[in-house]
Coordinates of N, CA and C in Angstrom, one line a residue:
X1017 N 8.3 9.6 6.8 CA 7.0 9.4 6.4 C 6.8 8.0 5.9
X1018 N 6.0 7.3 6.2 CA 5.4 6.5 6.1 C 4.1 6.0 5.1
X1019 N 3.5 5.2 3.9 CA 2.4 5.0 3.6 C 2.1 3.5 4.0
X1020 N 0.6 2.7 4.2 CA 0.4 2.2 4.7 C -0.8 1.4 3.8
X1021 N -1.4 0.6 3.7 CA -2.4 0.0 2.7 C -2.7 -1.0 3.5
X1022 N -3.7 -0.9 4.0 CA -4.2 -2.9 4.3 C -5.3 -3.2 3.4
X1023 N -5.4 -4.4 3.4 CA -6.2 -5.6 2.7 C -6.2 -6.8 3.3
X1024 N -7.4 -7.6 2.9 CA -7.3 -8.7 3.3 C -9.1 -8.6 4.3
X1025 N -10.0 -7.7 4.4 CA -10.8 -7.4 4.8 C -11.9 -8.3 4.0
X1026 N -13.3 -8.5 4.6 CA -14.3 -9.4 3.9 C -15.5 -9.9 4.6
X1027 N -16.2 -10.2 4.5 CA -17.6 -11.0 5.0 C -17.5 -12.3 5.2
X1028 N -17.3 -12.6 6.5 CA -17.4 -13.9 6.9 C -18.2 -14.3 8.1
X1029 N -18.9 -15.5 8.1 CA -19.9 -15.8 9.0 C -19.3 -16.1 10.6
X1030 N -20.1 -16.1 11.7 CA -19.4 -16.6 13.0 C -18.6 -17.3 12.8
X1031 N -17.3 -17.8 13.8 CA -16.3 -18.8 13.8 C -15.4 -18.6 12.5
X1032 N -15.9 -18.3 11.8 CA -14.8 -18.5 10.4 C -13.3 -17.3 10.9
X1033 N -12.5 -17.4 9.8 CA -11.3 -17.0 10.1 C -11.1 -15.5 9.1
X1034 N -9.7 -14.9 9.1 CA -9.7 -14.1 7.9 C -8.4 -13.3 8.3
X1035 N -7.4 -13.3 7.4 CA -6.1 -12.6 7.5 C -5.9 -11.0 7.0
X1036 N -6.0 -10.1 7.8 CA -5.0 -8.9 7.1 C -4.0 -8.7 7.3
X1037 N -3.6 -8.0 5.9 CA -2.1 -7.5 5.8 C -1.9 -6.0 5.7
X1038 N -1.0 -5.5 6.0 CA -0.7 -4.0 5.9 C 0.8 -3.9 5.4
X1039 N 0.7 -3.4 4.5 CA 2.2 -3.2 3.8 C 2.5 -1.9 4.0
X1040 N 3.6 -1.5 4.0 CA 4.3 -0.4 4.9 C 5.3 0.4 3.3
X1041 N 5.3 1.2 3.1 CA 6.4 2.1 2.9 C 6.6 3.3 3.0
X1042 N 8.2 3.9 2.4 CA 8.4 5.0 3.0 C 9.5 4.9 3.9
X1043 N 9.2 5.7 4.8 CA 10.5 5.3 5.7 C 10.4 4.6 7.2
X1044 N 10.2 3.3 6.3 CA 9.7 1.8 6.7 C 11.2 1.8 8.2
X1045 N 11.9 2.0 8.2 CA 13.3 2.0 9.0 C 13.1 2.7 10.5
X1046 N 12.1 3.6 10.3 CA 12.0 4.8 11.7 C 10.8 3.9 12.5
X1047 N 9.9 2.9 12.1 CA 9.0 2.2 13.0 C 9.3 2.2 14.4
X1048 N 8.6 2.0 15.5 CA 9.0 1.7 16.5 C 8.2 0.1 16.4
X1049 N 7.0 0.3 16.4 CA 6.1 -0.2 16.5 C 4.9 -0.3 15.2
X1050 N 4.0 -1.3 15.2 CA 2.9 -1.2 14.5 C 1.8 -1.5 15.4
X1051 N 0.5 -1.4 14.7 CA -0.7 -1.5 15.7 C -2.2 -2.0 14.7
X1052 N -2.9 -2.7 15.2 CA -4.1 -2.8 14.6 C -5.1 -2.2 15.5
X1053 N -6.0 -1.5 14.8 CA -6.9 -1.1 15.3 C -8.5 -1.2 14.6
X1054 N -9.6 -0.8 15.3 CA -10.8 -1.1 14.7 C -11.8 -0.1 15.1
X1055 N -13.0 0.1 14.4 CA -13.5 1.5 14.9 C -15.6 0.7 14.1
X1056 N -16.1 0.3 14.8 CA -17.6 0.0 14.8 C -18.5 1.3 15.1
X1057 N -19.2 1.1 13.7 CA -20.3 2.6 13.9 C -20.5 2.4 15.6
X1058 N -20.7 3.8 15.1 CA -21.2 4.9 16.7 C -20.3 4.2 17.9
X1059 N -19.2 3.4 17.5 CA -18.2 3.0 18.7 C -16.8 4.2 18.6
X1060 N -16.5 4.4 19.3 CA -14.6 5.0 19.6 C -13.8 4.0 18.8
X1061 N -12.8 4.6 17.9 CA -11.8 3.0 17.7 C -10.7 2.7 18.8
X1062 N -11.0 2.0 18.7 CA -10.2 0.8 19.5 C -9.0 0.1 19.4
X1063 N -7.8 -0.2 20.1 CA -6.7 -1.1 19.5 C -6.8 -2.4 19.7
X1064 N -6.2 -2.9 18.7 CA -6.5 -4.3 18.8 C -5.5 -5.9 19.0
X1065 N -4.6 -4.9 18.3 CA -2.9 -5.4 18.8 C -1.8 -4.7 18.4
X1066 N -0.8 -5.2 19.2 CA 0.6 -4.1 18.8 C 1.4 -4.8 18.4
X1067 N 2.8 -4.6 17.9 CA 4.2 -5.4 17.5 C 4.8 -4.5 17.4
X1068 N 5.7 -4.8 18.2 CA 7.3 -3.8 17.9 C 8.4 -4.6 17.0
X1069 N 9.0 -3.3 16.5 CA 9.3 -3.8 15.0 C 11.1 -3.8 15.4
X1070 N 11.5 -4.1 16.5 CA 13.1 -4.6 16.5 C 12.3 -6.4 17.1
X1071 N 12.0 -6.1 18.1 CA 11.8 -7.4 18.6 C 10.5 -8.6 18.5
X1072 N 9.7 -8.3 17.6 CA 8.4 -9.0 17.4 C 7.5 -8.9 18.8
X1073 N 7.8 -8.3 20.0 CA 7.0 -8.6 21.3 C 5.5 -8.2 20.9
X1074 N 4.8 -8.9 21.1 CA 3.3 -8.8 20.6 C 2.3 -8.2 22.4
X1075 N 1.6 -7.2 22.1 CA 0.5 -7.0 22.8 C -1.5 -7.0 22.3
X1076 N -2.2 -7.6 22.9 CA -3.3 -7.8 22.2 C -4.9 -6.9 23.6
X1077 N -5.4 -7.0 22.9 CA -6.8 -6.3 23.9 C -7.2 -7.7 24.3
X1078 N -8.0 -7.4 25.6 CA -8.4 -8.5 26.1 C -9.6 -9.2 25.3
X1079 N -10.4 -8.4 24.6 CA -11.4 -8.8 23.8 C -11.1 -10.2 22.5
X1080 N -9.7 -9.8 22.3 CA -9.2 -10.8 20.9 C -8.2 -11.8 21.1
X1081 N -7.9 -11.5 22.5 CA -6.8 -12.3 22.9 C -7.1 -13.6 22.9
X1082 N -6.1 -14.4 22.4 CA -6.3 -15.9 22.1 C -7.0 -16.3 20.6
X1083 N -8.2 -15.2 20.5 CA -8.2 -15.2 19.1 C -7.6 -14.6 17.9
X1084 N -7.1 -14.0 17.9 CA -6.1 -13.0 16.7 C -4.8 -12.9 16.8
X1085 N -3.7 -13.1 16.0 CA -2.2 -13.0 16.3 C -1.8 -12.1 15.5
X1086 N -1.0 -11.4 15.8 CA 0.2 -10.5 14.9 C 1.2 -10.8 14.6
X1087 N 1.7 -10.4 13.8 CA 3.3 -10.7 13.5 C 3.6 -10.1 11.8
X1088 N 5.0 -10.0 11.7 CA 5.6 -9.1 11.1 C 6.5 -9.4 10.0
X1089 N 6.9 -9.5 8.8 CA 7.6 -9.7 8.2 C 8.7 -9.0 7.1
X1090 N 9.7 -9.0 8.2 CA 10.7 -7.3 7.6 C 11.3 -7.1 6.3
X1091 N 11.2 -8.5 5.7 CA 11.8 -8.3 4.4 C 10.7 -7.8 3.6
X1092 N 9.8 -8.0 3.7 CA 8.3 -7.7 2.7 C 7.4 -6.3 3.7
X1093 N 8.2 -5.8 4.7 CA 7.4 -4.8 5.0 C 6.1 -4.7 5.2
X1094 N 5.9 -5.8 5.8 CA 3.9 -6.1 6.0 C 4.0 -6.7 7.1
X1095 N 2.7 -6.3 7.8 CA 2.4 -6.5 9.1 C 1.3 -7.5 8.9
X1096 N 1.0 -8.5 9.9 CA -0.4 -9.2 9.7 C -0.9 -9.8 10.9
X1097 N -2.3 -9.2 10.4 CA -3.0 -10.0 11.4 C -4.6 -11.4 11.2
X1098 N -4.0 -12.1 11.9 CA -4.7 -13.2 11.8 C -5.5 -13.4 12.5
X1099 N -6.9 -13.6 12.1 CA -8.4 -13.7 13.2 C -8.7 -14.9 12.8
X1100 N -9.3 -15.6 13.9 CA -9.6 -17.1 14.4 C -11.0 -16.3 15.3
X1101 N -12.0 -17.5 15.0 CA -13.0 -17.3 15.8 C -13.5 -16.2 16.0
X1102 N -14.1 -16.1 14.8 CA -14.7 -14.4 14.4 C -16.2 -14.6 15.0
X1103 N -16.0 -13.3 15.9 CA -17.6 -12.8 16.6 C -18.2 -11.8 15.7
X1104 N -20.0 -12.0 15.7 CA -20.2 -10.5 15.0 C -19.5 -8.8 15.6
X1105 N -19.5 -9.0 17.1 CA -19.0 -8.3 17.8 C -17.6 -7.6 17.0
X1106 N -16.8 -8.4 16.3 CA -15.5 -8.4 15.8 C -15.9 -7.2 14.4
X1107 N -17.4 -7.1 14.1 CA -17.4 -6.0 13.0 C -16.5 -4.8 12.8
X1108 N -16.3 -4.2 12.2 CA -15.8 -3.3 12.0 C -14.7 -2.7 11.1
X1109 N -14.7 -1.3 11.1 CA -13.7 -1.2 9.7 C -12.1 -1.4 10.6
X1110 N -10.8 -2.0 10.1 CA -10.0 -2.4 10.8 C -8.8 -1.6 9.9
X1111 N -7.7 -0.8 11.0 CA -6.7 0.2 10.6 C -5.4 -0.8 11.1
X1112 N -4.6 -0.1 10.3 CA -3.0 -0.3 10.5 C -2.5 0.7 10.5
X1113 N -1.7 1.2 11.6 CA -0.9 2.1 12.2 C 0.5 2.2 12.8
X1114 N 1.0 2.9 12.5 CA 2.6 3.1 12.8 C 3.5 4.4 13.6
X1115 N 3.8 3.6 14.8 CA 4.2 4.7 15.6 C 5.7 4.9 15.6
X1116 N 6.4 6.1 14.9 CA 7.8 6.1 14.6 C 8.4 6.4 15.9
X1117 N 10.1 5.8 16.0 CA 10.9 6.0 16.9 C 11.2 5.8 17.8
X1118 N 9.9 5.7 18.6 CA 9.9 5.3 19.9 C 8.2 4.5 20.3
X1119 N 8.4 3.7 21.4 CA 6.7 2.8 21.3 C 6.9 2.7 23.0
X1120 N 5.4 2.4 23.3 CA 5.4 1.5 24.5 C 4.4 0.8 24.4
X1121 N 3.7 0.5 25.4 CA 2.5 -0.7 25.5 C 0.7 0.3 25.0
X1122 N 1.2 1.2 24.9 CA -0.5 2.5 24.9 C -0.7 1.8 23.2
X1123 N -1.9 1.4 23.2 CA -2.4 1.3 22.3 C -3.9 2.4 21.7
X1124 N -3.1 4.0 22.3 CA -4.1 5.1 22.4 C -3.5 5.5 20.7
X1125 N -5.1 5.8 20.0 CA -5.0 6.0 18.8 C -4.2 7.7 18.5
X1126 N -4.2 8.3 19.3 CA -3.3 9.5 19.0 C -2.2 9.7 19.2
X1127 N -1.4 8.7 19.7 CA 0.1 8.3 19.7 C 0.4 8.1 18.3
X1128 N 0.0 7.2 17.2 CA -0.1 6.6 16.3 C 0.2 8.0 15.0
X1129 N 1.8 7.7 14.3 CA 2.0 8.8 13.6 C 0.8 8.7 12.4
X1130 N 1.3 7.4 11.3 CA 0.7 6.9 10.2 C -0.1 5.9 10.1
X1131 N -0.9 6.1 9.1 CA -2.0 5.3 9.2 C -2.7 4.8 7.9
X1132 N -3.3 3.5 8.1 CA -3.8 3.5 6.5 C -5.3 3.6 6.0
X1133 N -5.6 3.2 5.1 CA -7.3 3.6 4.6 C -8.0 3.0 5.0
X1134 N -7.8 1.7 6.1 CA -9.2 0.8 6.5 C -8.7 -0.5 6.0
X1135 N -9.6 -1.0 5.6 CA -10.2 -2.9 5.4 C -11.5 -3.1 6.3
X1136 N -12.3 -3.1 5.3 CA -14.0 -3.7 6.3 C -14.2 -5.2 6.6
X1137 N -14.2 -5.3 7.8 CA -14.5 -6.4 8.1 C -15.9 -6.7 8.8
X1138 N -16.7 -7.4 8.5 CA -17.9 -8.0 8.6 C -18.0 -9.8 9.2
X1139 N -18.7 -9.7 10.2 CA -19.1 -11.3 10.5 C -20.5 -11.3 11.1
X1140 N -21.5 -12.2 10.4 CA -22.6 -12.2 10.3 C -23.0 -13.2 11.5
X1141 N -23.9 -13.8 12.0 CA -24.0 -14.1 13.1 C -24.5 -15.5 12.4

């Protein structure tokens, strides 16, 4: 089992930037993978990038690609993601998730064992 906590969420105008983090514990060791995801009223949530946790290989949605990076840091057990070139489009409350044991490229939210409480992110136009 796994608990999960992100932060790093906030109100920021078009263009501006904003980092979240998701710290991981538990039984941080069984990861295959991590994932960000995001869910905008009356939208489905959505994934938004992945990282696998032997080899750093990063996957992103076409939507954020080039703007947002992931990456991982094993000694501190936190995942992060970095937004560049914030659209209002980019609203939404934003999850961190953890798929144990085994991963592939599906960034489908019901694969996803553990999960954490959110971070709202906001960009105003």
């Amino acid at each position: 089992q796994m608990e999960l906590v992100e932060s790093g969420g906030g109100s920021v105008q078009a263009g501006g930037s904003l980092r979240l983090s998701c710290a991981a514990s538990g039984n941080t060791r069984s990861r295959a993978c991590m994932g960000w995801f995001r869910q905008a009223p009356t939208k489905e949530r959505e994934g938004v990038a992945l990282i696998f946790a032997d080899n750093g290989a990063t996957y992103y949605a076409a939507s954020v690609k080039g703007r947002f990076t992931v990456s991982q840091d094993d000694a501190k057990n936190t995942v992060y993601l970095q937004m560049n070139s914030l659209k209002p489009e980019d609203t939404a409350m934003y999850y961190c998730a953890a798929k144990l044991y085994s991963c592939g490229l599906s960034m489908t939210p019901s694969v996803f064992n553990s999960w954490g409480q959110g971070t709202q992110v906001t960009v105003s136009s």
